[in-house]
Amino acid sequence: MQVDLDKEFSLPGSVSKGWTFLQNIPGVASCMPGAEITEEIDESNFKGKVKAKIGPATMAFNGDIVIKNIDPDKKELHLVGKGQDTKGTSSATMDLTAWIVDGDDGNAALKGQAAVIVTGKAASLGGRMMTQVADQILNQFGKNFANNIAAMGDTEEAEQAKEALLEEPKELNGLAFAWSVFVGWIKSLFGKKATS
Amino acid sequence: MSEATTKQEREAALEGMGCSKKRKEDARFIQGTGRYTDDIKLPGMLYADMVRSPYAHARIKSINKDEALALPGVIAVLTAEDLKPLSLHWMPTLAGDVQAVLADEKVHFQYQEVAVVIAEDRYIAADAVDLVQVEYEELPPLVDAHKAMDPDAPILREDLVGKMEGAHSVRKHDNHIFNWQAGDKDATDRVFDHADVVVSQDMYYHRVHPCPLETCGSVASFDKVNGHLTVYLTSQAPHVVRTVVSMLSGIPESKVRIVSPDIGGGFGNKVGIYPGYVCAIVASIVLGVPVKWVEDRMENLSTTAFARDYHMTGEIAADSNGIIKALRVNVLADHGAFDACADPSKFPAGLMHICTGSYDVPVAHVNVDGVYTNKAPGGVAYRCSFRVTEAVYVIERTMDVLAQKLNIDKAEIRRRNFVKAEQFPYDTCLGWQLDSGDYHTALDKVLDAVDYPALRKEQEEKRAKGELMGIGLVTFTEIVGAGPSRNCDILGVGMFDSAEIRVHPTGSVMARMGTITQGQGHQTTYAQIIASELGITSDEISIEEGDTDTAPYGLGTYGSRSTPVGGAATAVAARKIQAKARKIAAHLLEVSEDDLDWEVDRFKVKGVPGQEKTMKEIAWAAYNNVPEGMEPGLEAVDYYDPPNFTYPYGVYLCVVDIDKHTGETHVRRFYALDDCGTRINPMIIDGQIHGGLNEGFAVAMGQELPFDKQGNLLGNTLMDYFVPTFVETPHWETDYTVTPSPHHPIGAKGVAESPHVGSIPCFTSAVVDAFSHLGITHMDMPHNAYRVWQQIQELELTE
């Protein structure tokens, strides 16, 4: 099951702030809901885990993240993450390229392209919702990434952003997420109709 | 009371053939007292569960059992390495291939068995499965059968590399299984080269699964003291399983007992031998205690026996009047990772060469290439007789395409090409002999019943208004009752079947057969055959099947073979008893055998009213007063090797209305006329037809095992897999004609699969017909709302 995603998030900060944060791999990983870096093997190899809970099902993925390339000229990061769930029934691979571009009002924007491949039970059972789920995860990721940019510095806004980051749940959790997936799915249905 | 009335009353009292007797087996089923494999609980029994691969194609780098073994209650974790010393890590398939029992260094399909956990209860086993750590190295999966023989295709079966001599032919590629052909290629090609009209249609018969209510399972119990192995198993062919188990394990066949208890539906899913059975047996032999393995629904849909997955092209050469001059069928057969099709040994693509159907086809050629892909093995006959469903689909679809091309009505073009009643027995150009039929009468009866011209008129009016209405028509001929041992065997055992009948001194009967009922109602219908043949009421006749220690050897129940083969054996065995009974009656009445007439339940001396002996009286005498030189007792055995298959047929008509905004198809009418020869129990026949139509509806309209590019199976739960309930099921109208089989002792042909085989192309015919005026000649199944809606979008039928 492969899902290709193409995303853009505007950031409340400059290109250089965006690029600084993009190179902070544990920081970037923590923007992914439910994900964290557990071990830094060297500057381009990390171990991490992702825990997702949707309804009664909990899936914990342990995996390796390999930084394929960091290009300061393009302000671009290319990484491949690969993981298997702890029960051995599913696995996922994500090939992600992210880069910082000029956005509106002197601010920057984060652009990303990802190919996510899921195999096993997760694909069999969740295949139909994969696009929506991945989309919602990335939206949350974008929000967290933006908050991290906003949190740089000592202003009042930065303090608020820091608080928002602390309140962010540590795992991909619960009904609120399922609801956002559902809403996204409904929107996509009408979206399709409107364009056809 | 006249003599005739008495005779009729006596006949009615037998509840023999032709009587809509209620099923004997239903009393226990509706009271929840059926006994299925999973109901069997033996003292000290352990439970098995499988570790399965999340990948379709991968190399196994390591398997770590430590954590699983540390879990309290876990007895053992077995892998291919553990089975290797016993040479049981691979097993032979019914198709001449081998299959990994537990993945040996490589996994070849998603959900393949990698290790088996044996634990004290089912829950501990499941928990331990999660604790077995398997490290995989992913390999590129091969999912698309069309790419299987590409030069750069990943090689799946490393165990076969270099072995280019396959079980059925030379292999052209490492992913090639076989090439199989029937008919005269050159002669067929010549006709095509010079034909007035040629039509060609590609069609994909998608991968589906029989999905019986009860999944597969077994309980193996090895007695270490006396060396006996008993296995309770959901098997449609228990005797064949016994032979295979004996061959694999080295235990003498006399010490292996296979018991098929009540079975909750088979539909081909329970013909093969699965890794779970082998693992349960091995574990029981090693541990000396009973071991149960029962698969769950996902395991059932994912691993044990899919059906179809045939990419077919049907081509007809005809003259301008639509008279068929030649037929050509080309098939790319996706058999999955191991060729485990359950077909007669000689026919790797089953009875695909029945594809000339009900038509007088002068010359034909069939070509099938089987290939390996990273999908589960199987290829079973899902409620059909060895690929007959595929054969009927390809000919019936192509006939529709020919009709459309020539602008001839689809009923008319069939009428023009039917084998005529006077041509039977009819030898087809592909080597079968159709035993009997009257296709024209059947077609006319259906067209009259539904007022076909009125339906066509209505359709024309609807089309003028932009509405979508379709009329499907199918006139199929099946080939069932495998089969004559000259052309049918399973692992070298001829496909005969057997019956053993014992008449007790008090005149009741115990009969055992080599077949096994799984919803067909054998306990009722076999008793009805014996009742009619012996004049003993069917209520006093007990039928027992499925225990290899007591039943005579038989090849089992699938391919509608019970009535054509087992039913024939039953009738012949009963006639042997009747012949002996006649001798005893002659002895008792002190007349010659020739002076006796048989009447319902007794022998009467010709011309001497009152001089008679009933079967009950004869049965008693058989145990105390037989003619000199005759051995006492009244029983017989028959092993029946049929001289030919039987060829039931039918005419099905379906009317659908399609909502062009949602793509939803409403089956407004479905009229099914079947001719299965002599009808043993009309009520059971109706039930079988309803069941077959339901499953045909399921396949045509929704069932599907779809795979993505990574080889993930995307529809292996009942969330996705369509099993129609009474909510979705259309109303069925059934009808019949009776054309007995001339070679069958009672003229019966078999019926349970016809409605499945015949209805599937009929639904497609109806759905396509709704779009045929717009130039559409074919739409692939399943015809679910989304797919039909896509067709509507493509044709821009909505604003």
Short mmCIF file of C-alpha atoms in Angstrom, two decimals, chain B residues 515-722:
data_model
loop_
_atom_site.label_atom_id
_atom_site.label_comp_id
_atom_site.label_asym_id
_atom_site.label_seq_id
_atom_site.Cartn_x
_atom_site.Cartn_y
_atom_site.Cartn_z
CA THR B 515 -18.44 -38.95 0.13
CA ILE B 516 -19.03 -36.40 2.89
CA THR B 517 -21.95 -34.04 3.29
CA GLN B 518 -21.35 -30.34 4.04
CA GLY B 519 -24.80 -28.93 3.50
CA GLN B 520 -25.89 -31.09 0.57
CA GLY B 521 -28.23 -33.15 2.73
CA HIS B 522 -26.75 -36.59 2.00
CA GLN B 523 -28.30 -38.07 5.11
CA THR B 524 -31.65 -37.33 3.55
CA THR B 525 -31.11 -37.86 -0.18
CA TYR B 526 -29.01 -41.04 -0.08
CA ALA B 527 -31.67 -42.50 2.20
CA GLN B 528 -34.30 -41.56 -0.37
CA ILE B 529 -32.39 -43.40 -3.12
CA ILE B 530 -32.12 -46.51 -0.96
CA ALA B 531 -35.77 -46.19 0.08
CA SER B 532 -36.91 -46.25 -3.53
CA GLU B 533 -34.57 -49.07 -4.50
CA LEU B 534 -35.25 -51.31 -1.49
CA GLY B 535 -38.74 -50.40 -0.36
CA ILE B 536 -37.66 -49.43 3.12
CA THR B 537 -38.91 -46.12 4.51
CA SER B 538 -36.19 -43.49 4.37
CA ASP B 539 -36.68 -42.70 8.05
CA GLU B 540 -35.36 -46.16 8.88
CA ILE B 541 -32.24 -45.63 6.83
CA SER B 542 -29.24 -44.12 8.56
CA ILE B 543 -26.46 -42.60 6.50
CA GLU B 544 -22.99 -42.20 7.88
CA GLU B 545 -19.99 -40.59 6.19
CA GLY B 546 -16.69 -39.01 7.03
CA ASP B 547 -15.09 -41.54 9.38
CA THR B 548 -12.40 -43.39 7.47
CA ASP B 549 -12.42 -46.20 10.03
CA THR B 550 -15.97 -47.13 9.11
CA ALA B 551 -16.82 -45.69 5.68
CA PRO B 552 -15.66 -47.32 2.46
CA TYR B 553 -12.90 -45.52 0.53
CA GLY B 554 -14.13 -42.67 -1.61
CA LEU B 555 -12.79 -39.50 -3.14
CA GLY B 556 -15.12 -37.16 -1.30
CA THR B 557 -17.58 -34.43 -2.05
CA TYR B 558 -16.78 -31.54 -4.40
CA GLY B 559 -17.37 -30.88 -8.09
CA SER B 560 -21.02 -31.97 -7.70
CA ARG B 561 -19.79 -35.55 -7.63
CA SER B 562 -21.82 -37.00 -4.76
CA THR B 563 -25.02 -37.73 -6.66
CA PRO B 564 -23.37 -38.64 -10.00
CA VAL B 565 -20.79 -40.95 -8.41
CA GLY B 566 -21.69 -41.67 -4.76
CA GLY B 567 -25.41 -41.68 -5.59
CA ALA B 568 -24.76 -44.13 -8.42
CA ALA B 569 -22.75 -46.38 -6.08
CA THR B 570 -25.64 -46.22 -3.62
CA ALA B 571 -28.20 -47.22 -6.24
CA VAL B 572 -26.00 -50.05 -7.57
CA ALA B 573 -25.26 -51.38 -4.07
CA ALA B 574 -29.00 -51.26 -3.29
CA ARG B 575 -29.69 -53.18 -6.48
CA LYS B 576 -27.21 -55.86 -5.45
CA ILE B 577 -29.18 -56.21 -2.22
CA GLN B 578 -32.44 -56.28 -4.11
CA ALA B 579 -31.07 -59.06 -6.33
CA LYS B 580 -30.16 -61.12 -3.28
CA ALA B 581 -33.53 -60.30 -1.71
CA ARG B 582 -35.23 -61.64 -4.85
CA LYS B 583 -33.45 -64.97 -4.44
CA ILE B 584 -34.49 -65.14 -0.79
CA ALA B 585 -38.07 -64.20 -1.69
CA ALA B 586 -38.16 -66.92 -4.35
CA HIS B 587 -36.90 -69.38 -1.77
CA LEU B 588 -39.49 -68.30 0.78
CA LEU B 589 -42.35 -68.35 -1.74
CA GLU B 590 -41.08 -71.55 -3.34
CA VAL B 591 -41.18 -70.15 -6.86
CA SER B 592 -38.58 -69.28 -9.45
CA GLU B 593 -37.04 -65.80 -9.36
CA ASP B 594 -38.54 -65.15 -12.79
CA ASP B 595 -42.01 -65.61 -11.34
CA LEU B 596 -41.57 -62.60 -9.09
CA ASP B 597 -42.46 -58.96 -9.70
CA TRP B 598 -41.03 -56.15 -7.58
CA GLU B 599 -43.62 -53.65 -6.39
CA VAL B 600 -42.57 -50.72 -4.21
CA ASP B 601 -41.52 -52.66 -1.10
CA ARG B 602 -42.18 -56.32 -1.88
CA PHE B 603 -41.86 -59.20 -4.29
CA LYS B 604 -45.15 -60.61 -5.57
CA VAL B 605 -45.72 -63.89 -7.35
CA LYS B 606 -46.98 -63.08 -10.82
CA GLY B 607 -50.68 -63.76 -11.17
CA VAL B 608 -51.17 -65.00 -7.59
CA PRO B 609 -52.63 -62.23 -5.45
CA GLY B 610 -51.55 -62.35 -1.81
CA GLN B 611 -48.44 -64.41 -2.51
CA GLU B 612 -45.82 -61.86 -1.58
CA LYS B 613 -42.90 -61.13 0.70
CA THR B 614 -42.09 -57.62 1.91
CA MET B 615 -38.53 -56.39 2.18
CA LYS B 616 -38.90 -56.47 5.96
CA GLU B 617 -39.84 -60.15 5.87
CA ILE B 618 -36.98 -60.88 3.49
CA ALA B 619 -34.52 -59.01 5.73
CA TRP B 620 -35.53 -61.18 8.69
CA ALA B 621 -35.20 -64.33 6.59
CA ALA B 622 -31.77 -63.22 5.39
CA TYR B 623 -30.52 -63.88 8.90
CA ASN B 624 -32.24 -67.25 9.49
CA ASN B 625 -33.66 -68.80 6.35
CA VAL B 626 -31.64 -68.36 3.17
CA PRO B 627 -31.50 -70.77 0.24
CA GLU B 628 -28.98 -73.55 0.52
CA GLY B 629 -25.48 -72.43 -0.42
CA MET B 630 -26.24 -68.72 0.10
CA GLU B 631 -24.34 -66.86 2.79
CA PRO B 632 -26.59 -65.22 5.38
CA GLY B 633 -26.91 -61.47 5.81
CA LEU B 634 -28.17 -58.72 3.54
CA GLU B 635 -25.56 -56.20 2.59
CA ALA B 636 -23.60 -54.98 -0.39
CA VAL B 637 -20.75 -52.72 -1.33
CA ASP B 638 -20.27 -50.92 -4.59
CA TYR B 639 -17.30 -49.02 -5.89
CA TYR B 640 -18.67 -47.07 -8.82
CA ASP B 641 -16.37 -45.89 -11.56
CA PRO B 642 -18.62 -43.72 -13.73
CA PRO B 643 -18.51 -44.36 -17.49
CA ASN B 644 -18.78 -40.62 -18.15
CA PHE B 645 -19.30 -37.29 -16.43
CA THR B 646 -22.83 -35.96 -16.21
CA TYR B 647 -23.75 -32.70 -17.90
CA PRO B 648 -26.42 -30.72 -16.08
CA TYR B 649 -27.47 -27.53 -17.78
CA GLY B 650 -29.65 -24.52 -17.32
CA VAL B 651 -31.04 -21.33 -18.71
CA TYR B 652 -30.80 -18.25 -16.50
CA LEU B 653 -32.25 -14.84 -17.12
CA CYS B 654 -31.59 -11.77 -15.05
CA VAL B 655 -33.08 -8.29 -15.20
CA VAL B 656 -31.26 -5.39 -13.56
CA ASP B 657 -31.95 -1.71 -13.11
CA ILE B 658 -28.93 0.49 -12.57
CA ASP B 659 -29.07 3.83 -10.80
CA LYS B 660 -26.93 6.03 -12.97
CA HIS B 661 -26.23 8.47 -10.15
CA THR B 662 -24.92 5.93 -7.63
CA GLY B 663 -23.95 2.99 -9.83
CA GLU B 664 -26.08 0.73 -7.63
CA THR B 665 -27.39 -2.35 -9.45
CA HIS B 666 -30.80 -3.63 -8.43
CA VAL B 667 -31.53 -7.21 -9.48
CA ARG B 668 -35.20 -6.92 -10.32
CA ARG B 669 -35.71 -10.45 -11.50
CA PHE B 670 -33.72 -13.64 -11.66
CA TYR B 671 -35.24 -16.67 -13.34
CA ALA B 672 -33.28 -19.92 -13.09
CA LEU B 673 -34.24 -23.05 -14.96
CA ASP B 674 -32.12 -26.08 -14.16
CA ASP B 675 -32.05 -29.52 -15.64
CA CYS B 676 -30.21 -31.89 -13.33
CA GLY B 677 -31.78 -35.05 -14.70
CA THR B 678 -33.78 -37.14 -12.25
CA ARG B 679 -34.75 -35.10 -9.20
CA ILE B 680 -34.22 -36.90 -5.89
CA ASN B 681 -35.54 -34.27 -3.47
CA PRO B 682 -37.08 -31.17 -5.10
CA MET B 683 -36.97 -29.16 -1.88
CA ILE B 684 -33.26 -29.82 -1.39
CA ILE B 685 -32.64 -29.05 -5.05
CA ASP B 686 -34.38 -25.70 -4.59
CA GLY B 687 -32.28 -25.05 -1.52
CA GLN B 688 -29.10 -25.91 -3.38
CA ILE B 689 -30.10 -23.64 -6.23
CA HIS B 690 -30.87 -20.78 -3.87
CA GLY B 691 -27.50 -21.28 -2.19
CA GLY B 692 -25.64 -21.44 -5.48
CA LEU B 693 -27.38 -18.35 -6.81
CA ASN B 694 -26.53 -16.50 -3.61
CA GLU B 695 -22.88 -17.35 -3.98
CA GLY B 696 -22.99 -16.50 -7.67
CA PHE B 697 -24.51 -13.14 -6.80
CA ALA B 698 -21.78 -12.66 -4.19
CA VAL B 699 -18.97 -13.33 -6.65
CA ALA B 700 -20.42 -11.29 -9.48
CA MET B 701 -21.47 -8.31 -7.42
CA GLY B 702 -18.94 -7.92 -4.65
CA GLN B 703 -16.54 -10.65 -3.57
CA GLU B 704 -12.94 -9.87 -4.34
CA LEU B 705 -9.47 -10.48 -2.94
CA PRO B 706 -7.60 -7.41 -4.18
CA PHE B 707 -3.85 -6.93 -3.83
CA ASP B 708 -1.81 -3.76 -3.93
CA LYS B 709 1.57 -3.44 -5.62
CA GLN B 710 3.40 -4.59 -2.49
CA GLY B 711 1.36 -7.80 -2.43
CA ASN B 712 -0.75 -6.73 0.53
CA LEU B 713 -4.11 -8.42 0.55
CA LEU B 714 -6.62 -5.60 0.93
CA GLY B 715 -9.82 -7.48 1.55
CA ASN B 716 -9.37 -10.30 4.03
CA THR B 717 -11.97 -9.45 6.62
CA LEU B 718 -15.75 -9.56 6.47
CA MET B 719 -15.60 -5.77 6.69
CA ASP B 720 -14.57 -5.88 3.03
CA TYR B 721 -15.37 -9.36 1.78
CA PHE B 722 -18.94 -9.50 0.56
#
